[in-house]
PDB file of C-alpha atoms and ligand atoms in Angstrom:
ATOM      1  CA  UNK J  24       2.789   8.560 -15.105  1.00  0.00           C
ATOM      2  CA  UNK J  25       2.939   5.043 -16.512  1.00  0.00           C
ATOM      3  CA  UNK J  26      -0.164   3.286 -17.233  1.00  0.00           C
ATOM      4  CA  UNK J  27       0.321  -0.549 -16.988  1.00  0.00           C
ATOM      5  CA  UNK J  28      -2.670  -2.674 -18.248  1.00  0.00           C
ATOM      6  CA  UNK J  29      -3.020  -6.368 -17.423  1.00  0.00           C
ATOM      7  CA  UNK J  30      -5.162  -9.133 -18.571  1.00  0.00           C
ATOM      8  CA  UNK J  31      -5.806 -10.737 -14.804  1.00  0.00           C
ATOM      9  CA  UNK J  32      -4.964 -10.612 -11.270  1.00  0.00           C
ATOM     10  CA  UNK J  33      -1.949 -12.765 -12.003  1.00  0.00           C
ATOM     11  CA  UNK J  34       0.085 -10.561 -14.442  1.00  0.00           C
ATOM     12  CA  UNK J  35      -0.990  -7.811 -12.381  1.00  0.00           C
ATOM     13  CA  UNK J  36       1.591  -9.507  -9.178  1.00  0.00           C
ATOM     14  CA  UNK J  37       3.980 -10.520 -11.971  1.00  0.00           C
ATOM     15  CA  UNK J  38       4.509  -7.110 -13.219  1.00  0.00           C
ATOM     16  CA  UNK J  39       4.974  -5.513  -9.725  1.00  0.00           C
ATOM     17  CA  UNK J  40       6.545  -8.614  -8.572  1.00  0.00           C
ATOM     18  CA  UNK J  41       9.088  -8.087 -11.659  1.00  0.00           C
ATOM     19  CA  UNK J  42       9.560  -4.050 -10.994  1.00  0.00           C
ATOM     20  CA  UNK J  43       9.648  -4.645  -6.776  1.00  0.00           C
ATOM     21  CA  UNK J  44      12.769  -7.288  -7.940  1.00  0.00           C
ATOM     22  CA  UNK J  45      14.714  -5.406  -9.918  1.00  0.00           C
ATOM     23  CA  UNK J  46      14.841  -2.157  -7.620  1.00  0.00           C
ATOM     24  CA  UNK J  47      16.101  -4.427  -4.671  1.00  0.00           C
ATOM     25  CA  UNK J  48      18.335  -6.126  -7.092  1.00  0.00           C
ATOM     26  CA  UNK J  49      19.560  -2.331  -7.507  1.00  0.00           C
ATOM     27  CA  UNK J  50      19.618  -1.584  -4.437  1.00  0.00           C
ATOM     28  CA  UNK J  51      19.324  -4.372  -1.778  1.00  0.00           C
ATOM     29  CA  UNK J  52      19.372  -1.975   0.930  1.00  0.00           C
ATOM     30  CA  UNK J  53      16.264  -0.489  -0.824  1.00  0.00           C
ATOM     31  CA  UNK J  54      13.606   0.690   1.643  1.00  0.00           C
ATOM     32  CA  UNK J  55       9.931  -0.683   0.362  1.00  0.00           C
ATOM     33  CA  UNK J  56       6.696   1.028   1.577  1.00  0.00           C
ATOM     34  CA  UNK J  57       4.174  -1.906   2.179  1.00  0.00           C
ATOM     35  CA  UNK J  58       0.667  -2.312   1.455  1.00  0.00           C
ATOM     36  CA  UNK J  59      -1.907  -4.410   2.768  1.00  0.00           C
ATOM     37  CA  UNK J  60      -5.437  -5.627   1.611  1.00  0.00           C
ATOM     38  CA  UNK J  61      -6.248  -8.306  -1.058  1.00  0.00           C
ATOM     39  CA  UNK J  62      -4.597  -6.300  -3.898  1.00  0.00           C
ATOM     40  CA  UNK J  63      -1.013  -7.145  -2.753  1.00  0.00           C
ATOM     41  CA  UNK J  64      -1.253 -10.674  -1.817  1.00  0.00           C
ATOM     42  CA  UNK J  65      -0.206 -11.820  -5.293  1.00  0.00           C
ATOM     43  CA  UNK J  66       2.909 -10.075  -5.591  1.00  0.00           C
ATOM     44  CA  UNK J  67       3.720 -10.810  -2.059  1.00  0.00           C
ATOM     45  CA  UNK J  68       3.628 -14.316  -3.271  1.00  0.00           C
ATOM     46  CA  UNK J  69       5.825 -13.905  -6.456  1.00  0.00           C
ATOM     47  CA  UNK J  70       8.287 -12.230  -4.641  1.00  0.00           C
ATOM     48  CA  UNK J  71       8.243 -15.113  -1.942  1.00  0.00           C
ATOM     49  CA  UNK J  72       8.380 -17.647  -5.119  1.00  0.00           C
ATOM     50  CA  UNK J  73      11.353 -15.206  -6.614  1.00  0.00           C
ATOM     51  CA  UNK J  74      13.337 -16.080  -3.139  1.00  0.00           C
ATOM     52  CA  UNK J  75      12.486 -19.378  -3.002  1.00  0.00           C
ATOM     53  CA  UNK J  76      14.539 -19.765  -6.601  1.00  0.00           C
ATOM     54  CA  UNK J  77      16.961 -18.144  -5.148  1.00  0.00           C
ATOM     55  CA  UNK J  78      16.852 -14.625  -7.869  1.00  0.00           C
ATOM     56  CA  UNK J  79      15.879 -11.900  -4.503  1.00  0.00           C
ATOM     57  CA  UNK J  80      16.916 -11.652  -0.862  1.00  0.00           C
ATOM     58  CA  UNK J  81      15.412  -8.916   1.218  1.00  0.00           C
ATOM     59  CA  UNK J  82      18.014  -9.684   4.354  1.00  0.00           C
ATOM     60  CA  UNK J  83      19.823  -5.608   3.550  1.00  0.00           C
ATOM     61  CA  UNK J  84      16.139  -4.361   3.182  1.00  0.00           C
ATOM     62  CA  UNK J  85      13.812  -2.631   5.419  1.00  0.00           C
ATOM     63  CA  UNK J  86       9.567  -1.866   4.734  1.00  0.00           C
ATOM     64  CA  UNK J  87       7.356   0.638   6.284  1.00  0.00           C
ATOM     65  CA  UNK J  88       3.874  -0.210   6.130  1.00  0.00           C
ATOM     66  CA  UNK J  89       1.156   2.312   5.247  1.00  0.00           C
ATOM     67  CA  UNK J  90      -1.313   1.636   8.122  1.00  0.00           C
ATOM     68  CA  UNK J  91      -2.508  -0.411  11.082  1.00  0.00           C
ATOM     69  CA  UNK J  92      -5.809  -0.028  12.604  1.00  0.00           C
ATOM     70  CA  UNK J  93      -6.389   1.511  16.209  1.00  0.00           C
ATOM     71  CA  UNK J  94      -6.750  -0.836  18.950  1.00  0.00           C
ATOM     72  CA  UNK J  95      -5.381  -3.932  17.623  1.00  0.00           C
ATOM     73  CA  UNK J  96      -2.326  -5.404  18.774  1.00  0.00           C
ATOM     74  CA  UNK J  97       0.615  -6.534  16.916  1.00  0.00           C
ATOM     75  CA  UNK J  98      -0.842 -10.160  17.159  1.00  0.00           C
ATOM     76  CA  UNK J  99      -4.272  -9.671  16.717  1.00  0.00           C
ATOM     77  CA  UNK J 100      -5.629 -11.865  13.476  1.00  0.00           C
ATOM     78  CA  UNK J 101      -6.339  -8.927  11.381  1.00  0.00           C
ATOM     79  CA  UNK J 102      -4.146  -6.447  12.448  1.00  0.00           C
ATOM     80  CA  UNK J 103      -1.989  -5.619   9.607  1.00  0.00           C
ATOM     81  CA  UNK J 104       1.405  -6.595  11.506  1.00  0.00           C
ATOM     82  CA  UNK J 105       0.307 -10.276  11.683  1.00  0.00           C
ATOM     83  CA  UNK J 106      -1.103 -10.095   7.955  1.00  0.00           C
ATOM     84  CA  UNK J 107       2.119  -8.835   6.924  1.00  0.00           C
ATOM     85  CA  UNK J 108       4.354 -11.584   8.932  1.00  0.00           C
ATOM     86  CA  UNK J 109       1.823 -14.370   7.415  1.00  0.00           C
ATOM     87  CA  UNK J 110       1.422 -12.865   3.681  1.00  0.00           C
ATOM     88  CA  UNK J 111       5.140 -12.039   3.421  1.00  0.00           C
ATOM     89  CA  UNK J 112       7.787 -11.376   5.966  1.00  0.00           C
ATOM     90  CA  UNK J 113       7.695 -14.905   7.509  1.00  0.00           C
ATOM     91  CA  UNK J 114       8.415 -16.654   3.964  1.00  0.00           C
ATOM     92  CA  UNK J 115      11.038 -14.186   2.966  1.00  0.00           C
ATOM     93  CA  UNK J 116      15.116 -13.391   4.900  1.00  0.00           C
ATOM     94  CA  UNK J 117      14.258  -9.756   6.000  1.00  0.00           C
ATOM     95  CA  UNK J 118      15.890  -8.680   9.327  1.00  0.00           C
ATOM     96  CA  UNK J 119      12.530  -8.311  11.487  1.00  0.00           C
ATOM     97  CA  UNK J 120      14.571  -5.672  13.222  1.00  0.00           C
ATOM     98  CA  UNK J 121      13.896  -4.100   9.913  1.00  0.00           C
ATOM     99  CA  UNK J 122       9.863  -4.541   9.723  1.00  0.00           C
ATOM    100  CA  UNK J 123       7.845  -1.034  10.702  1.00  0.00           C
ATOM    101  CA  UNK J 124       4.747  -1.017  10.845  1.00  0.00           C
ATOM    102  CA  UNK J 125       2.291   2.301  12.924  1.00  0.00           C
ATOM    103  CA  UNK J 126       1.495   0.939  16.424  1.00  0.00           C
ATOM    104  CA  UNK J 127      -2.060   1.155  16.651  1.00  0.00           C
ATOM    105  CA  UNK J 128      -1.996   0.184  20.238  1.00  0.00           C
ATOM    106  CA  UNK J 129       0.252   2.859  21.326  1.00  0.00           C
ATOM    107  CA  UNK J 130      -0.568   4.830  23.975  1.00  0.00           C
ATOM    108  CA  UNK J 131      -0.432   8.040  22.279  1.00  0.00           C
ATOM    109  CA  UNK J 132      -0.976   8.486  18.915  1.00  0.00           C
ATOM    110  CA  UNK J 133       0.423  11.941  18.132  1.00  0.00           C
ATOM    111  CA  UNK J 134       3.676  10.482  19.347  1.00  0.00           C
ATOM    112  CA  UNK J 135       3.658   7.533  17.684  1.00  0.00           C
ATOM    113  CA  UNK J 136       3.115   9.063  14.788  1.00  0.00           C
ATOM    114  CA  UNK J 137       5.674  11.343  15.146  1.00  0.00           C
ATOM    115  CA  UNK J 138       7.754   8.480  15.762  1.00  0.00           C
ATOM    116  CA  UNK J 139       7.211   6.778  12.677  1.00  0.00           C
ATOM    117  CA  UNK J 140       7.636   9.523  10.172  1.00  0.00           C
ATOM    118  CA  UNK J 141      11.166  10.463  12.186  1.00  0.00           C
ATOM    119  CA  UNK J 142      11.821   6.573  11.649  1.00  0.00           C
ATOM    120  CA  UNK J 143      11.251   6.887   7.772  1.00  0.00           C
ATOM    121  CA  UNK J 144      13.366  10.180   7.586  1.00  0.00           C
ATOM    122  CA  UNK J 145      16.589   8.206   9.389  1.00  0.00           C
ATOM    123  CA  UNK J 146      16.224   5.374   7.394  1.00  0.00           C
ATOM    124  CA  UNK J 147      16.783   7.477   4.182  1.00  0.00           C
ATOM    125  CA  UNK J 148      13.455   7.639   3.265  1.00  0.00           C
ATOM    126  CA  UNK J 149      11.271   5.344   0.983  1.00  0.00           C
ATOM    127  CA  UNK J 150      12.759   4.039  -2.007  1.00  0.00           C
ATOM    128  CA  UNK J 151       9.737   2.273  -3.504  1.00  0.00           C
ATOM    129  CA  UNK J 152       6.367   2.880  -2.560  1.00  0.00           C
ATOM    130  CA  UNK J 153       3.580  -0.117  -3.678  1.00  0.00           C
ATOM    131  CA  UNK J 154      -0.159   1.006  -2.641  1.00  0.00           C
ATOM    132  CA  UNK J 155      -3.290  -0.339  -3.398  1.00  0.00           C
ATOM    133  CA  UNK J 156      -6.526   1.629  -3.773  1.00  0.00           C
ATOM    134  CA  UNK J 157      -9.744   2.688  -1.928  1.00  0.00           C
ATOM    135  CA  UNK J 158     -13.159   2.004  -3.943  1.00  0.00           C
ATOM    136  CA  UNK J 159     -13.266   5.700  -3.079  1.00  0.00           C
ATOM    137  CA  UNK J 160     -10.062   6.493  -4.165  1.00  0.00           C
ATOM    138  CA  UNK J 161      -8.198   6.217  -0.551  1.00  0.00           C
ATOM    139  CA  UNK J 162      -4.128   5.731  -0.374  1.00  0.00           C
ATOM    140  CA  UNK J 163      -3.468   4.444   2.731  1.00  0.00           C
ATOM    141  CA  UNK J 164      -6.126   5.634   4.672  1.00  0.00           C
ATOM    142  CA  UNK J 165      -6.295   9.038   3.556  1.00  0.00           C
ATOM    143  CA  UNK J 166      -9.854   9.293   2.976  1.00  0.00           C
ATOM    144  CA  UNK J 167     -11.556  11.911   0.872  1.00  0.00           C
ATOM    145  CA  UNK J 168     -11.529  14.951   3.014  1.00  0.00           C
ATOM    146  CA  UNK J 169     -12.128  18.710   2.468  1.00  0.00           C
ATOM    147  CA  UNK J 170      -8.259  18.679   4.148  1.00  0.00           C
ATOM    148  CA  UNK J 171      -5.742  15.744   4.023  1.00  0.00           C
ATOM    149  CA  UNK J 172      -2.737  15.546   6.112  1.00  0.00           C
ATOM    150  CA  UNK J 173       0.827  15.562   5.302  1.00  0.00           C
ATOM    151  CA  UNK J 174       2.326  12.982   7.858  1.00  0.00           C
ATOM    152  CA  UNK J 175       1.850  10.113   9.665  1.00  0.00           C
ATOM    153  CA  UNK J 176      -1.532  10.527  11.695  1.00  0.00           C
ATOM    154  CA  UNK J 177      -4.670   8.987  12.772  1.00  0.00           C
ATOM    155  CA  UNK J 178      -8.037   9.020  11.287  1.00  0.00           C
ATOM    156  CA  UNK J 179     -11.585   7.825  11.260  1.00  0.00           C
ATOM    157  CA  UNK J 180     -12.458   5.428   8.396  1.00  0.00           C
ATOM    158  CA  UNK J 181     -15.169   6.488   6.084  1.00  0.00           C
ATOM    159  CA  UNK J 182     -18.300   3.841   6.734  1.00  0.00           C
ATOM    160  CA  UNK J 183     -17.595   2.573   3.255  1.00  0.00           C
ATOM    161  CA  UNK J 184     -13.999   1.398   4.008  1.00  0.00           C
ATOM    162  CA  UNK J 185     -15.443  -0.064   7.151  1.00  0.00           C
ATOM    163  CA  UNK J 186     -17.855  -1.834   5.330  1.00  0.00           C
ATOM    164  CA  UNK J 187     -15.514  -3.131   2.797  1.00  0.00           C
ATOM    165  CA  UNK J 188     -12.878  -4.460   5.358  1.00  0.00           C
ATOM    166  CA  UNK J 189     -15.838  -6.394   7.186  1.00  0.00           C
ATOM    167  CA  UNK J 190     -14.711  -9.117   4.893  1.00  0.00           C
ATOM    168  CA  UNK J 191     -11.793  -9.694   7.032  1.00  0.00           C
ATOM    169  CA  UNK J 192     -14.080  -9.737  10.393  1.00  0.00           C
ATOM    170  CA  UNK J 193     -16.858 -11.421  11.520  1.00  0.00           C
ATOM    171  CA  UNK J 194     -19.198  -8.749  12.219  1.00  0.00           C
ATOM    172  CA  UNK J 195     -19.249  -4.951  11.050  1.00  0.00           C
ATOM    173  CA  UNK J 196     -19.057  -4.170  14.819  1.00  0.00           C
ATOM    174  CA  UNK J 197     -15.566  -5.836  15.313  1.00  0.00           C
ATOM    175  CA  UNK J 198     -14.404  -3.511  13.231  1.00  0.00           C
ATOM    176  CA  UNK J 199     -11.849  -0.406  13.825  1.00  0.00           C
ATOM    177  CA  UNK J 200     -12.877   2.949  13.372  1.00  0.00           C
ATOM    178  CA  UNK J 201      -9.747   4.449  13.176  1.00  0.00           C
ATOM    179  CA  UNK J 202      -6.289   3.826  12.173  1.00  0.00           C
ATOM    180  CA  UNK J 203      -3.005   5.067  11.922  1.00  0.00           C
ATOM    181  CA  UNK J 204      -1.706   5.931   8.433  1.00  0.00           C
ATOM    182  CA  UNK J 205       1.324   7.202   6.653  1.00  0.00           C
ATOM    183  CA  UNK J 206       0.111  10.770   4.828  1.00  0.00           C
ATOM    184  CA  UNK J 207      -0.232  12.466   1.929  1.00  0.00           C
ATOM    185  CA  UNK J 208       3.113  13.904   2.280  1.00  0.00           C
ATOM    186  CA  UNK J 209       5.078  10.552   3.802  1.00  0.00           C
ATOM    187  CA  UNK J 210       3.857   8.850   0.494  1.00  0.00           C
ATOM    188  CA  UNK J 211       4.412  11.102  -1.849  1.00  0.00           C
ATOM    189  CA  UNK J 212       8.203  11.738  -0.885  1.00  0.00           C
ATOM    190  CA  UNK J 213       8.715   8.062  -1.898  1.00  0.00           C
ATOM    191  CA  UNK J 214      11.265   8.276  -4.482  1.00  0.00           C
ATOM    192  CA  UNK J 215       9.082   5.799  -7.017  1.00  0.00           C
ATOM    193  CA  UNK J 216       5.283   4.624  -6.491  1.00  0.00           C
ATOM    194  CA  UNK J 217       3.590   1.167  -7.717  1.00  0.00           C
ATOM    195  CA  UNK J 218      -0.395   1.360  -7.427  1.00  0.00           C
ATOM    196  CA  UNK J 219      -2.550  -1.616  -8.212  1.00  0.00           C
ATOM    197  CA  UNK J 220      -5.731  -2.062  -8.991  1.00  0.00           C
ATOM    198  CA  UNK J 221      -8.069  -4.719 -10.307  1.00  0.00           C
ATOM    199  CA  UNK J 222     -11.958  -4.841 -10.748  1.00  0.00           C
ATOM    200  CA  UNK J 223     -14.298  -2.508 -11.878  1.00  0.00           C
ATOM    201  CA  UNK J 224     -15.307  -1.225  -8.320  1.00  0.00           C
ATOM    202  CA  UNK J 225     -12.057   0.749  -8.401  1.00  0.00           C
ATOM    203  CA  UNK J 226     -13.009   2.195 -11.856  1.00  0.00           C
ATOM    204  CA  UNK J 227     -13.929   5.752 -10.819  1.00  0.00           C
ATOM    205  CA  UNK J 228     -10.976   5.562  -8.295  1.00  0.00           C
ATOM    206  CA  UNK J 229      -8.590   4.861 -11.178  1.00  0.00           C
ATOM    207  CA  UNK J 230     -10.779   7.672 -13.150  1.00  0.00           C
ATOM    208  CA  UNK J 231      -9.970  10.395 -10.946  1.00  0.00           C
ATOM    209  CA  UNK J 232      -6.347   9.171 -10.405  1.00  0.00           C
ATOM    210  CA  UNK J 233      -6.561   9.656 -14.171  1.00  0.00           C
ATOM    211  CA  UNK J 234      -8.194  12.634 -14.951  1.00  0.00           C
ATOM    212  CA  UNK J 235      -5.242  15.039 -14.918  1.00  0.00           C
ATOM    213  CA  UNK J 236      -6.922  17.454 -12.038  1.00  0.00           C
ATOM    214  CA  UNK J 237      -6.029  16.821  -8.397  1.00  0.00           C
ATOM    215  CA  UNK J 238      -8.975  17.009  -5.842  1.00  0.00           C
ATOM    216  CA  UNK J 239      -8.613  15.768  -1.909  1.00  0.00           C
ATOM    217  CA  UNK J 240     -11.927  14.051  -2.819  1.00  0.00           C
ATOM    218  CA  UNK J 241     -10.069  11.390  -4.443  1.00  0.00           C
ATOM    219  CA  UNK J 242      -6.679  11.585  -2.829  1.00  0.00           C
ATOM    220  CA  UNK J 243      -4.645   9.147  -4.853  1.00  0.00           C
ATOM    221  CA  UNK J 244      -5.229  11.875  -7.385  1.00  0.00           C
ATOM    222  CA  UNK J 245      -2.209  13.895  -6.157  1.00  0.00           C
ATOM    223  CA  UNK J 246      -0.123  11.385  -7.297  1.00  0.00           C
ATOM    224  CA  UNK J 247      -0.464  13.121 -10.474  1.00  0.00           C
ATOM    225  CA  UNK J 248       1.973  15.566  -9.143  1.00  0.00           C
ATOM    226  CA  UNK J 249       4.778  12.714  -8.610  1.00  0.00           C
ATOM    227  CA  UNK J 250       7.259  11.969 -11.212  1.00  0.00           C
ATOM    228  CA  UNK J 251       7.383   8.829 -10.674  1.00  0.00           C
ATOM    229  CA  UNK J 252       4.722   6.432 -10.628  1.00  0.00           C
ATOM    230  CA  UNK J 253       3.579   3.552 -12.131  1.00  0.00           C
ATOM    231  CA  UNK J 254       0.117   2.557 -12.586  1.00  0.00           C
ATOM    232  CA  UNK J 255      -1.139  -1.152 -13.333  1.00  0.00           C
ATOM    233  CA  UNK J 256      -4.826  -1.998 -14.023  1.00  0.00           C
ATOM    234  CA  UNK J 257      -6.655  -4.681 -15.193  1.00  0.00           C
ATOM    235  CA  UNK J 258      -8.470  -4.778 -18.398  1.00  0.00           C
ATOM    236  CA  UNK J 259     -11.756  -4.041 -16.229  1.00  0.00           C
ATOM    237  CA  UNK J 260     -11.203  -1.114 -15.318  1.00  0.00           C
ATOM    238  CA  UNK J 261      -9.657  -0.040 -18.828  1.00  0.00           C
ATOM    239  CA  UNK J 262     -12.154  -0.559 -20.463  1.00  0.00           C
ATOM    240  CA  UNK J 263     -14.589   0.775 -18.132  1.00  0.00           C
ATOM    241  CA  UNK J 264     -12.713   4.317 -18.052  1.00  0.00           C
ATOM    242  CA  UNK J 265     -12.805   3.782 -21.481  1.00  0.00           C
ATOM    243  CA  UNK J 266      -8.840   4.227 -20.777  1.00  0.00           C
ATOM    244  CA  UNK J 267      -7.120   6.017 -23.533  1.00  0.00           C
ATOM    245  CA  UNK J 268      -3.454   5.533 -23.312  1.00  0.00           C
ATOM    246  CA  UNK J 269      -2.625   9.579 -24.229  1.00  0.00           C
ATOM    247  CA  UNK J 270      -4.218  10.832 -20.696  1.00  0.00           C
ATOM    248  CA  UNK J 271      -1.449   8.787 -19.161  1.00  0.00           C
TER     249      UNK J 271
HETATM  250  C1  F6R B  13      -3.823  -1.105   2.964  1.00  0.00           C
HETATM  251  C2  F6R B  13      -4.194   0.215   2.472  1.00  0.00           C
HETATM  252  C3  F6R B  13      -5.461   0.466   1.727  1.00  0.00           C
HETATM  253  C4  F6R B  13      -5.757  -0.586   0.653  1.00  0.00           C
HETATM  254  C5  F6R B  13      -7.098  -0.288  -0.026  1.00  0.00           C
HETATM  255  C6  F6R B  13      -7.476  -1.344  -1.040  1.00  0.00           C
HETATM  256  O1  F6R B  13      -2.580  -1.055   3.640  1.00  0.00           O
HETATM  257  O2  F6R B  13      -3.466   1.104   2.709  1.00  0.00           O
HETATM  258  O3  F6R B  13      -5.378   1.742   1.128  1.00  0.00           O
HETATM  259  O4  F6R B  13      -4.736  -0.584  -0.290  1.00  0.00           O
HETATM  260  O5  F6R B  13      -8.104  -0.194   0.943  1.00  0.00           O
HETATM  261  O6  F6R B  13      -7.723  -2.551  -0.369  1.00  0.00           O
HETATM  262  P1  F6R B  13      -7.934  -3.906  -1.188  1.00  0.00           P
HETATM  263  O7  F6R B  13      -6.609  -4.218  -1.804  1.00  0.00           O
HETATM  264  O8  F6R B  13      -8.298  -4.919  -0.138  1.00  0.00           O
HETATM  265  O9  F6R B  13      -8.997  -3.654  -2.187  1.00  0.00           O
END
């Protein structure tokens, strides 16, 4: 595991920015696995800057998001499709033929689901994986559980990630409960993984991710067992895991 650590937020989207480019330059039919929350936004916005100077185009590419919530529609305000068309797609030349994200609408969720990890599979599977992280060390929305799933499925949001996405809402009660998220296993058969994370709130997150044993506690500890991953932090957090570069 590589251990990237950054002064500030900034570098942070320049250095995934930088890695995101050059796999796509690699590969322009690469296919990304997308993130939402705050963590990404900065990237998103390099990579839209990158474009803009002309040095990426996304038009052979195709992303799979992580998550939506249950209940929203595609063009609800916070769903994650709409933050994803506002944050990214809509400023960039990918195909939206080529934009997945879970339908957290759809009727039935098993086969949705389904759906979407049979999607990922014909598609040739996910090249480059970027994720952000949970205070409580969630990926996706794989929360700590005494079992974690392996595919695509729904879930119930832990009351702290409910509280935490409140932000985005204007009352606790508006809400979703539950979402649809990529799993343990649909992540971690990404051929390469980018995790973020700034602030000293995800400091025991990035501790556990860290710590060399795996637990379903903190699930973004298995990606220990990937062998290919790349890590970037901010100095925060570094120094409050008192971050020695050897553990990496
Ligand atoms: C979002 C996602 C979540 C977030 C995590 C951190 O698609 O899958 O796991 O990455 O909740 O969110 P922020 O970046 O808002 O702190």
């Amino acid at each position: 595991m590589r251990v990237v650590v950054v002064e500030n937020d900034k570098e942070m989207s320049r250095e995934a920015a930088n890695l995101i480019q050059e796999r796509i330059k690699e590969k322009p039919n690469s296919v990304l696995g997308l993130a939402t929350g705050s963590t990404p936004i900065g990237t998103y916005k390099e990579l839209i800057r990158y474009h803009e100077q002309g040095s990426v185009f996304f038009s052979k590419a195709t992303a799979f998001n992580l998550d939506e919530y249950c209940g929203l529609d595609g063009d609800h305000a916070q769903s994650y499709a709409r933050f994803m068309k506002e944050n990214f797609f809509q400023s960039i030349d990918i195909d939206s033929e080529n934009t997945f994200i879970p339908k957290g609408n759809a009727e039935d969720k098993q086969v949705e689901c389904e759906r979407y990890d049979a999607l990922i599979r014909e598609r040739g599977g996910i090249d480059l994986q970027l994720l952000g992280i949970g205070e409580n060390g969630h990926i996706g929305f794989n929360e700590p559980n005494d079992l974690l799933s392996a595919g695509t499925h729904r879930v119930e949001l832990d009351q702290g990630t409910i509280e935490a996405n409140s932000r985005f809402f204007d009352s606790y009660e508006e809400v979703p409960k539950s979402a649809l998220t990529m799993g343990m296993g649909t992540i971690l058969k990404a051929k390469e993984i980018v995790l973020l994370a700034s602030g000293v709130k995800k400091a025991e997150a990035i501790r556990g991710l860290l710590s060399g044993k795996i637990s379903t506690k903190n699930p973004a500890s298995f990606l220990q067992l990937h062998p290919r991953v790349t890590i970037i932090i901010d100095r925060e957090i570094a120094d409050a895991i008192q971050l020695n570069q050897d553990i990496a």
